[in-house]
Coordinates of C-alpha atoms in Angstrom, one line a residue:
X1 CA -26.1 -24.8 63.8
X2 CA -26.5 -26.8 60.6
X3 CA -23.6 -27.1 58.0
X4 CA -26.1 -27.4 55.1
X5 CA -26.8 -23.6 54.8
X6 CA -23.0 -23.0 55.1
X7 CA -22.2 -25.4 52.2
X8 CA -24.9 -23.9 50.1
X9 CA -23.5 -20.4 50.7
X10 CA -20.0 -21.5 49.8
X11 CA -21.3 -23.2 46.7
X12 CA -23.1 -20.0 45.6
X13 CA -19.9 -18.0 46.1
X14 CA -18.0 -20.5 44.0
X15 CA -20.6 -20.4 41.2
X16 CA -20.6 -16.5 41.4
X17 CA -16.7 -16.5 41.0
X18 CA -16.9 -18.9 38.0
X19 CA -19.5 -16.6 36.3
X20 CA -17.4 -13.5 37.0
X21 CA -14.2 -15.2 35.5
X22 CA -16.2 -16.4 32.5
X23 CA -17.5 -12.9 31.8
X24 CA -14.1 -11.3 32.2
X25 CA -12.6 -13.9 29.8
X26 CA -15.3 -13.0 27.2
X27 CA -14.7 -9.3 27.7
X28 CA -10.9 -9.5 27.3
X29 CA -11.1 -11.9 24.4
X30 CA -13.3 -9.3 22.6
X31 CA -10.7 -6.6 23.3
X32 CA -7.9 -8.8 21.9
X33 CA -10.0 -9.7 18.9
X34 CA -10.5 -6.0 18.1
X35 CA -6.8 -5.3 18.5
X36 CA -5.9 -8.0 16.0
X37 CA -8.8 -7.1 13.6
X38 CA -9.8 -3.5 14.1
X39 CA -11.8 -3.7 10.8
X40 CA -14.6 -6.0 11.9
X41 CA -17.0 -3.3 10.7
X42 CA -15.7 -1.5 7.7
X43 CA -16.0 2.1 6.9
X44 CA -17.2 2.2 3.2
X45 CA -18.2 5.1 1.0
X46 CA -19.5 5.8 -2.5
X47 CA -18.7 9.1 -4.2
X48 CA -20.7 10.9 -6.9
X49 CA -18.6 9.4 -9.6
X50 CA -19.3 5.8 -8.6
X51 CA -16.0 5.2 -6.9
X52 CA -16.2 2.7 -4.0
X53 CA -14.0 3.3 -1.1
X54 CA -13.0 1.2 1.9
X55 CA -11.0 2.6 4.8
X56 CA -8.9 0.1 6.9
X57 CA -7.1 0.7 10.2
X58 CA -3.7 -1.0 10.8
X59 CA -3.7 -3.5 13.7
X60 CA -1.3 -3.4 16.7
X61 CA 1.2 -5.6 14.7
X62 CA 1.2 -3.2 11.8
X63 CA -0.9 -5.3 9.4
X64 CA -4.2 -4.8 7.8
X65 CA -6.7 -7.5 8.8
X66 CA -10.4 -7.1 7.8
X67 CA -13.7 -9.0 7.6
X68 CA -15.0 -9.7 4.2
X69 CA -16.9 -12.3 2.1
X70 CA -16.1 -15.0 -0.4
X71 CA -19.0 -16.3 -2.4
X72 CA -21.3 -14.4 0.1
X73 CA -19.8 -16.2 3.1
X74 CA -18.0 -14.4 5.9
X75 CA -14.2 -14.7 6.1
X76 CA -11.2 -12.8 7.6
X77 CA -8.7 -11.3 5.2
X78 CA -5.0 -10.5 5.8
X79 CA -3.9 -8.0 3.2
X80 CA -0.7 -9.2 1.5
X81 CA 0.7 -7.3 -1.4
X82 CA 3.6 -9.8 -1.6
X83 CA 1.1 -12.7 -2.4
X84 CA 0.6 -13.1 -6.2
X85 CA -2.9 -14.5 -5.8
X86 CA -5.5 -14.9 -3.0
X87 CA -4.4 -17.8 -0.8
X88 CA -7.0 -19.7 1.2
X89 CA -6.2 -22.2 3.9
X90 CA -7.6 -25.7 3.1
X91 CA -9.8 -25.8 6.2
X92 CA -11.5 -22.5 5.1
X93 CA -11.8 -23.7 1.5
X94 CA -13.6 -26.8 2.7
X95 CA -16.0 -24.6 4.8
X96 CA -16.6 -22.5 1.7
X97 CA -17.1 -25.6 -0.5
X98 CA -14.4 -24.5 -3.0
X99 CA -13.4 -26.9 -5.7
X100 CA -9.7 -28.0 -5.8
X101 CA -8.4 -27.4 -9.3
X102 CA -5.1 -28.4 -10.8
X103 CA -2.0 -28.3 -8.6
X104 CA 0.3 -25.3 -8.7
X105 CA 3.9 -25.0 -7.4
X106 CA 3.9 -21.9 -5.2
X107 CA 7.0 -20.1 -3.7
X108 CA 6.5 -19.1 -0.1
X109 CA 8.7 -17.8 2.7
X110 CA 9.0 -21.5 3.8
X111 CA 10.0 -22.8 0.3
X112 CA 8.2 -24.2 -2.7
X113 CA 4.9 -26.0 -1.9
X114 CA 2.0 -27.5 -3.9
X115 CA -1.2 -25.5 -3.7
X116 CA -4.4 -26.0 -5.8
X117 CA -5.9 -23.5 -8.2
X118 CA -9.5 -22.4 -7.7
X119 CA -11.7 -19.5 -8.9
X120 CA -13.8 -17.5 -6.6
X121 CA -17.3 -16.5 -7.9
X122 CA -17.1 -13.3 -5.8
X123 CA -14.9 -11.7 -3.2
X124 CA -15.9 -8.6 -1.3
X125 CA -14.3 -6.2 1.2
X126 CA -16.9 -3.8 2.4
X127 CA -18.6 -2.4 -0.7
X128 CA -15.8 -3.4 -3.0
X129 CA -16.6 -6.5 -4.9
X130 CA -14.9 -8.5 -7.7
X131 CA -16.1 -11.5 -9.6
X132 CA -14.2 -14.5 -11.0
X133 CA -11.0 -14.0 -9.0
X134 CA -8.1 -16.4 -9.2
X135 CA -7.1 -18.0 -5.9
X136 CA -5.2 -21.0 -4.5
X137 CA -6.1 -23.5 -1.8
X138 CA -3.1 -23.9 0.5
X139 CA -3.1 -27.2 2.5
X140 CA -0.1 -25.9 4.6
X141 CA -1.7 -22.8 6.0
X142 CA -2.8 -23.3 9.6
X143 CA -4.5 -19.9 10.1
X144 CA -8.2 -19.2 9.4
X145 CA -7.2 -15.9 7.7
X146 CA -7.1 -15.6 3.9
X147 CA -4.1 -13.9 2.3
X148 CA -5.7 -11.2 0.2
X149 CA -3.2 -11.1 -2.6
X150 CA -2.6 -9.2 -5.8
X151 CA -5.2 -11.2 -7.9
X152 CA -7.7 -9.0 -6.0
X153 CA -5.7 -6.0 -5.0
X154 CA -4.3 -5.2 -8.5
X155 CA -7.8 -4.1 -9.5
X156 CA -7.8 -1.4 -6.8
X157 CA -6.0 1.8 -6.0
X158 CA -4.6 2.0 -2.5
X159 CA -3.2 4.9 -0.5
X160 CA -1.6 4.6 3.0
X161 CA -1.5 7.5 5.4
X162 CA -0.2 6.8 8.9
X163 CA -2.2 3.8 10.3
X164 CA -4.9 4.0 7.6
X165 CA -5.2 2.3 4.2
X166 CA -7.7 3.6 1.7
X167 CA -8.8 1.2 -1.0
X168 CA -10.7 2.5 -4.1
X169 CA -12.5 0.7 -6.8
X170 CA -13.2 2.7 -9.9
X171 CA -16.2 1.9 -12.1

């Protein structure tokens, strides 16, 4: 009996296991992604008075994370009512081709740091869109998530009920 067919059979079993492990990894990464950002597809509404509304679900850690856009390019937001302005990690700012403006001293949980002023042409969360929003580029942030601060949120009304946050933009 030849060993060649036996080696081919063992090789095929090995390849099959690698494929199964790869598919399981993709599947579970997708589940973890949805737990961290349950707002990958936003629920948005318009009412008869022109009020735009976005409904967000809280993630498993109790935060509101959602997909959105800056200057028409996709980004991930972390809603932060404690942040004075929208804060963008430098690596994301580079991807978005944002211009670094004058330096600003910013107080953070880790102390005072130097960030750089920028202005966003547009920022949108679902059907809510604002133009000419103040923001900062933060060279110390390691995340790819943008802190969606009060320079955006102050233009909205928000209501929290349980694990849901409703944002409204009035005309």
